[in-house]
Amino acid sequence: MDPIETAHNTIPYLREVLIFLTAAGILVPLFQRFKISPVLGFLIAGTLLGPHGAGLLATIWPLADAVVITESAGVHMLAEMGILFLLFMIGLELSFERLSSMKRKIFGMGSLQVLLSAGVIGMIAYFFGNAPEASVLLGLGLALSSTAIIMQLLAESKRMGSRVGRNAFAVLLFQDLSVVLILFMVGFLVMDMSGTSDTALFWQIATALLSAGFAIVVIIVIGRIALRPMFNLVGKNNQNNKELFMAATLLVFISAAAVAEAAGLSMALGAFLAGLLLAETEYRHDIEVTVEPFKGLLLGLFFMSIGMGVDVRAIFENPIWIPLSVAGLFIIKASVLFVLARAFKISRGNALELGILLGGGGEFAFVVIAMGSDSGIMSEATVQFMLIVTTLSMMVTPFAARLAYRLHLAVDGPDESLYGPAAGIADSLENHVVMAGFGRMGRLLSDVLAQQQISAIAVEKTPLAAFSNRVPILQGDATDEKTLIKAGLKRAIALAVLIDKQDDAKEVIRLARELKPGLLIVARARDGAHAAELTHLGATATIPDVIEGSLHVAHALLTHIGVPEDTAQRLINQQRAHEAHMIETLKA
């Protein structure tokens, strides 16, 4: 047998994967050079290389078949993993306590958004001549938005922690949770048309709901019992065997997704629960680093698969109704969300941005439309039309997000943009830690605080794009009294001064003592003399970089040359006490 033919038989969709990797390595960086969003870059690449783009050349030029994608089925299979990794990463950034604090937005605003949007879209679909069953399916499918695209856009702009980002996540999370209920409703419509008895249908739905609830309980209970001991065991070998750590992470991730799917839930929900459970362990950061490359590549594949569904010829064949339908979908969903957001006391600018951001269709619409097509509820013409509308709305979402943010600033004013996305979050924080400065030390500190469920906010001059989403970043000068007030210093339980510049650190401590005299202040110092100055100004505790760094080096050196651990620790403690005495002497 021909070796190429053998490879083709043993490695399915190898050509599609190679084409995708080529696009990721060439086309997407080219788009980024022109400041085009990576999400949009992958969408455009999918359109250009897909079966409705360059794939058409394969019918007239056989050699083109080697460099284009003529069949997107395999790409879709791999692309689904991208969504799973995205939901897994979102779970890693959260906790059960934080979800509990968001329950009003998740189950209040989220549920009303789905119900009202589905109702309005369904009525309009019925008005345009669709059958009642088809109208219900279209309403349910188009009411949901694309979690993958929206969360990735928020992550790119470093706005996942902003007020819009948190509200968008709350609505999207309920949409993901509602998928199983919507599938039950779709199944009800399909079985009702096929003549299934009401009693049999009731028991099928009841059994499915019980299975789904049992699966969620199993994932959470087993996860909380088994995950920490398992990762403690794996973590001991992590330095010498990182493959074992990666295997354990993938095992948890895939197992939770598989259990959820077996119970009739979405695999994405299982992946989210796995991330949520692992977020409670001390290995959250290591897991995040391990999974990030997979998530980025597979999400890119997902966005490309969406772009492949765009048939430009169909748009030219129907140049009026398709664009109008895309615009109409955004207007309907944005209007519903704007009204709901205002009812939940969200500012007009935030509400406007939230509505437009979530105005497009989502990947779940493809599932519902396919079920409608297979059952005969929808005509073939309606199916093709709505697939094009949904895909185009997803492709337009990056442009809509930029427009929405500009409208937000125009309506609410420049206050949030002055301090960055964290300005709105700071107003709601209490009993939190304010970090003056961020950098590497801030990243480590924020991880430790997150493990203890202690809220924190950082104040940093450097542009926000330089940092991750571990804590909200308030862009501003910590030596400015107004900025410290904006960070909620008067409501904080502690201040961590992590600034490099010695004079700035002293000014921050002086201001903090004036604003809240009894506040706990822990400060980073350059050396013993600087530590004495900060203590004199009011710092509760100081950590001299040079001294502590030297002590850590000394401890490692002593233990590695054969000095017993207890002896080495005693010597280090003696030296630390001596240095502390010297600082007190300098202070006096």
Short mmCIF file of C-alpha atoms in Angstrom, two decimals, residues 188-365:
data_model
loop_
_atom_site.label_atom_id
_atom_site.label_comp_id
_atom_site.label_asym_id
_atom_site.label_seq_id
_atom_site.Cartn_x
_atom_site.Cartn_y
_atom_site.Cartn_z
CA PHE A 188 -39.91 17.32 23.46
CA LEU A 189 -40.86 19.09 20.22
CA VAL A 190 -39.24 16.42 18.07
CA MET A 191 -40.83 13.53 19.96
CA ASP A 192 -44.19 15.31 20.09
CA MET A 193 -44.19 15.48 16.29
CA SER A 194 -43.23 11.80 16.10
CA GLY A 195 -46.25 10.79 18.22
CA THR A 196 -44.49 9.81 21.47
CA SER A 197 -46.99 9.55 24.36
CA ASP A 198 -47.02 12.27 27.01
CA THR A 199 -46.38 9.75 29.82
CA ALA A 200 -43.33 8.26 28.11
CA LEU A 201 -42.05 11.74 27.33
CA PHE A 202 -42.46 12.83 30.98
CA TRP A 203 -40.46 9.87 32.26
CA GLN A 204 -37.74 10.42 29.68
CA ILE A 205 -37.33 14.05 30.74
CA ALA A 206 -37.49 13.23 34.47
CA THR A 207 -34.87 10.49 34.06
CA ALA A 208 -32.60 12.80 32.08
CA LEU A 209 -32.86 15.56 34.72
CA LEU A 210 -32.07 13.15 37.54
CA SER A 211 -29.07 11.80 35.61
CA ALA A 212 -27.79 15.31 34.98
CA GLY A 213 -28.13 16.32 38.64
CA PHE A 214 -26.48 13.11 39.81
CA ALA A 215 -23.55 13.65 37.39
CA ILE A 216 -22.92 17.16 38.74
CA VAL A 217 -22.96 15.91 42.33
CA VAL A 218 -20.59 13.04 41.46
CA ILE A 219 -18.12 15.38 39.73
CA ILE A 220 -18.09 17.83 42.66
CA VAL A 221 -17.98 15.29 45.50
CA ILE A 222 -15.34 13.01 43.98
CA GLY A 223 -13.36 16.04 42.83
CA ARG A 224 -13.24 17.58 46.30
CA ILE A 225 -12.27 14.28 47.91
CA ALA A 226 -9.71 13.00 45.41
CA LEU A 227 -8.14 15.93 43.55
CA ARG A 228 -5.98 17.49 46.26
CA PRO A 229 -4.38 14.18 47.40
CA MET A 230 -3.82 13.15 43.78
CA PHE A 231 -2.13 16.41 42.82
CA ASN A 232 -0.12 16.45 46.05
CA LEU A 233 1.26 13.06 45.01
CA VAL A 234 1.86 14.17 41.41
CA GLY A 235 3.30 17.51 42.53
CA LYS A 236 6.14 15.82 44.39
CA ASN A 237 7.38 14.42 41.08
CA ASN A 238 6.52 17.46 38.97
CA GLN A 239 10.06 18.85 38.79
CA ASN A 240 11.40 15.59 37.40
CA ASN A 241 8.36 14.41 35.46
CA LYS A 242 6.24 17.23 34.04
CA GLU A 243 4.56 14.79 31.67
CA LEU A 244 2.97 13.10 34.70
CA PHE A 245 1.55 16.42 35.89
CA MET A 246 0.15 17.16 32.43
CA ALA A 247 -1.35 13.66 32.22
CA ALA A 248 -3.09 14.13 35.59
CA THR A 249 -4.51 17.48 34.48
CA LEU A 250 -5.85 16.05 31.21
CA LEU A 251 -7.24 13.02 33.08
CA VAL A 252 -9.33 15.21 35.38
CA PHE A 253 -10.37 17.51 32.54
CA ILE A 254 -11.46 14.76 30.13
CA SER A 255 -13.06 12.58 32.82
CA ALA A 256 -15.31 15.40 34.04
CA ALA A 257 -16.31 16.25 30.46
CA ALA A 258 -17.06 12.58 29.72
CA VAL A 259 -19.17 12.13 32.87
CA ALA A 260 -21.17 15.25 32.00
CA GLU A 261 -21.77 14.06 28.43
CA ALA A 262 -22.83 10.60 29.61
CA ALA A 263 -25.48 12.25 31.81
CA GLY A 264 -26.86 14.35 28.95
CA LEU A 265 -25.10 17.55 29.98
CA SER A 266 -22.75 19.51 27.75
CA MET A 267 -19.09 18.46 27.87
CA ALA A 268 -18.23 22.14 28.29
CA LEU A 269 -20.09 22.21 31.62
CA GLY A 270 -18.10 19.20 32.82
CA ALA A 271 -14.85 20.89 31.80
CA PHE A 272 -15.93 24.05 33.66
CA LEU A 273 -16.66 22.06 36.84
CA ALA A 274 -13.23 20.39 36.59
CA GLY A 275 -11.55 23.79 36.39
CA LEU A 276 -13.63 25.06 39.30
CA LEU A 277 -12.53 22.14 41.49
CA LEU A 278 -8.86 22.43 40.53
CA ALA A 279 -8.98 26.18 41.28
CA GLU A 280 -9.29 25.27 44.96
CA THR A 281 -5.93 23.46 44.95
CA GLU A 282 -2.50 25.04 45.30
CA TYR A 283 -1.59 23.80 41.82
CA ARG A 284 -3.94 26.16 40.00
CA HIS A 285 -1.14 28.26 38.50
CA ASP A 286 0.83 25.20 37.33
CA ILE A 287 -2.29 23.77 35.70
CA GLU A 288 -3.02 27.09 34.00
CA VAL A 289 0.48 27.16 32.48
CA THR A 290 0.15 23.53 31.35
CA VAL A 291 -3.20 23.95 29.60
CA GLU A 292 -2.78 27.42 28.07
CA PRO A 293 -0.98 26.34 24.84
CA PHE A 294 -3.64 23.69 24.13
CA LYS A 295 -6.44 26.17 24.71
CA GLY A 296 -4.98 28.80 22.39
CA LEU A 297 -4.42 26.44 19.46
CA LEU A 298 -7.71 24.58 19.75
CA LEU A 299 -9.71 27.78 20.17
CA GLY A 300 -8.04 29.04 17.00
CA LEU A 301 -9.21 25.88 15.29
CA PHE A 302 -12.73 26.50 16.57
CA PHE A 303 -12.76 30.04 15.20
CA MET A 304 -11.47 28.76 11.85
CA SER A 305 -14.26 26.18 11.75
CA ILE A 306 -16.82 28.95 12.23
CA GLY A 307 -15.28 30.92 9.37
CA MET A 308 -15.52 27.84 7.13
CA GLY A 309 -19.29 27.93 7.43
CA VAL A 310 -19.55 31.26 5.59
CA ASP A 311 -20.58 30.85 1.97
CA VAL A 312 -19.96 34.26 0.42
CA ARG A 313 -22.02 33.24 -2.64
CA ALA A 314 -25.13 32.84 -0.47
CA ILE A 315 -24.66 36.40 0.81
CA PHE A 316 -24.51 37.76 -2.73
CA GLU A 317 -27.58 35.73 -3.66
CA ASN A 318 -29.52 37.31 -0.79
CA PRO A 319 -27.78 40.67 -0.24
CA ILE A 320 -30.69 42.33 1.62
CA TRP A 321 -32.26 39.84 4.01
CA ILE A 322 -29.10 38.20 5.31
CA PRO A 323 -27.43 41.48 6.46
CA LEU A 324 -30.77 42.72 7.81
CA SER A 325 -31.26 39.49 9.75
CA VAL A 326 -27.78 39.73 11.28
CA ALA A 327 -28.42 43.34 12.29
CA GLY A 328 -31.87 42.40 13.59
CA LEU A 329 -30.45 39.64 15.78
CA PHE A 330 -28.03 42.10 17.39
CA ILE A 331 -30.76 44.72 17.87
CA ILE A 332 -33.20 42.27 19.49
CA LYS A 333 -30.74 40.69 21.92
CA ALA A 334 -28.98 43.97 22.71
CA SER A 335 -32.32 45.65 23.47
CA VAL A 336 -33.44 42.83 25.77
CA LEU A 337 -30.12 42.81 27.64
CA PHE A 338 -29.99 46.59 27.90
CA VAL A 339 -33.42 46.69 29.59
CA LEU A 340 -32.51 43.80 31.93
CA ALA A 341 -29.14 45.30 32.81
CA ARG A 342 -30.73 48.62 33.70
CA ALA A 343 -33.28 46.75 35.85
CA PHE A 344 -30.32 45.17 37.67
CA LYS A 345 -28.91 48.67 38.31
CA ILE A 346 -26.09 48.48 35.78
CA SER A 347 -25.03 51.84 34.31
CA ARG A 348 -26.27 52.80 30.85
CA GLY A 349 -22.85 52.56 29.23
CA ASN A 350 -22.15 49.15 30.76
CA ALA A 351 -25.62 47.93 29.82
CA LEU A 352 -25.19 49.14 26.25
CA GLU A 353 -21.83 47.43 25.85
CA LEU A 354 -23.10 44.22 27.46
CA GLY A 355 -26.09 44.04 25.12
CA ILE A 356 -24.08 44.57 21.93
CA LEU A 357 -21.29 42.24 23.06
CA LEU A 358 -23.76 39.37 23.56
CA GLY A 359 -25.93 40.31 20.60
CA GLY A 360 -24.63 37.71 18.12
CA GLY A 361 -25.47 34.05 17.79
CA GLY A 362 -23.52 31.19 19.34
CA GLU A 363 -22.22 27.74 18.53
CA PHE A 364 -25.23 26.08 20.18
CA ALA A 365 -27.50 27.48 17.46
#
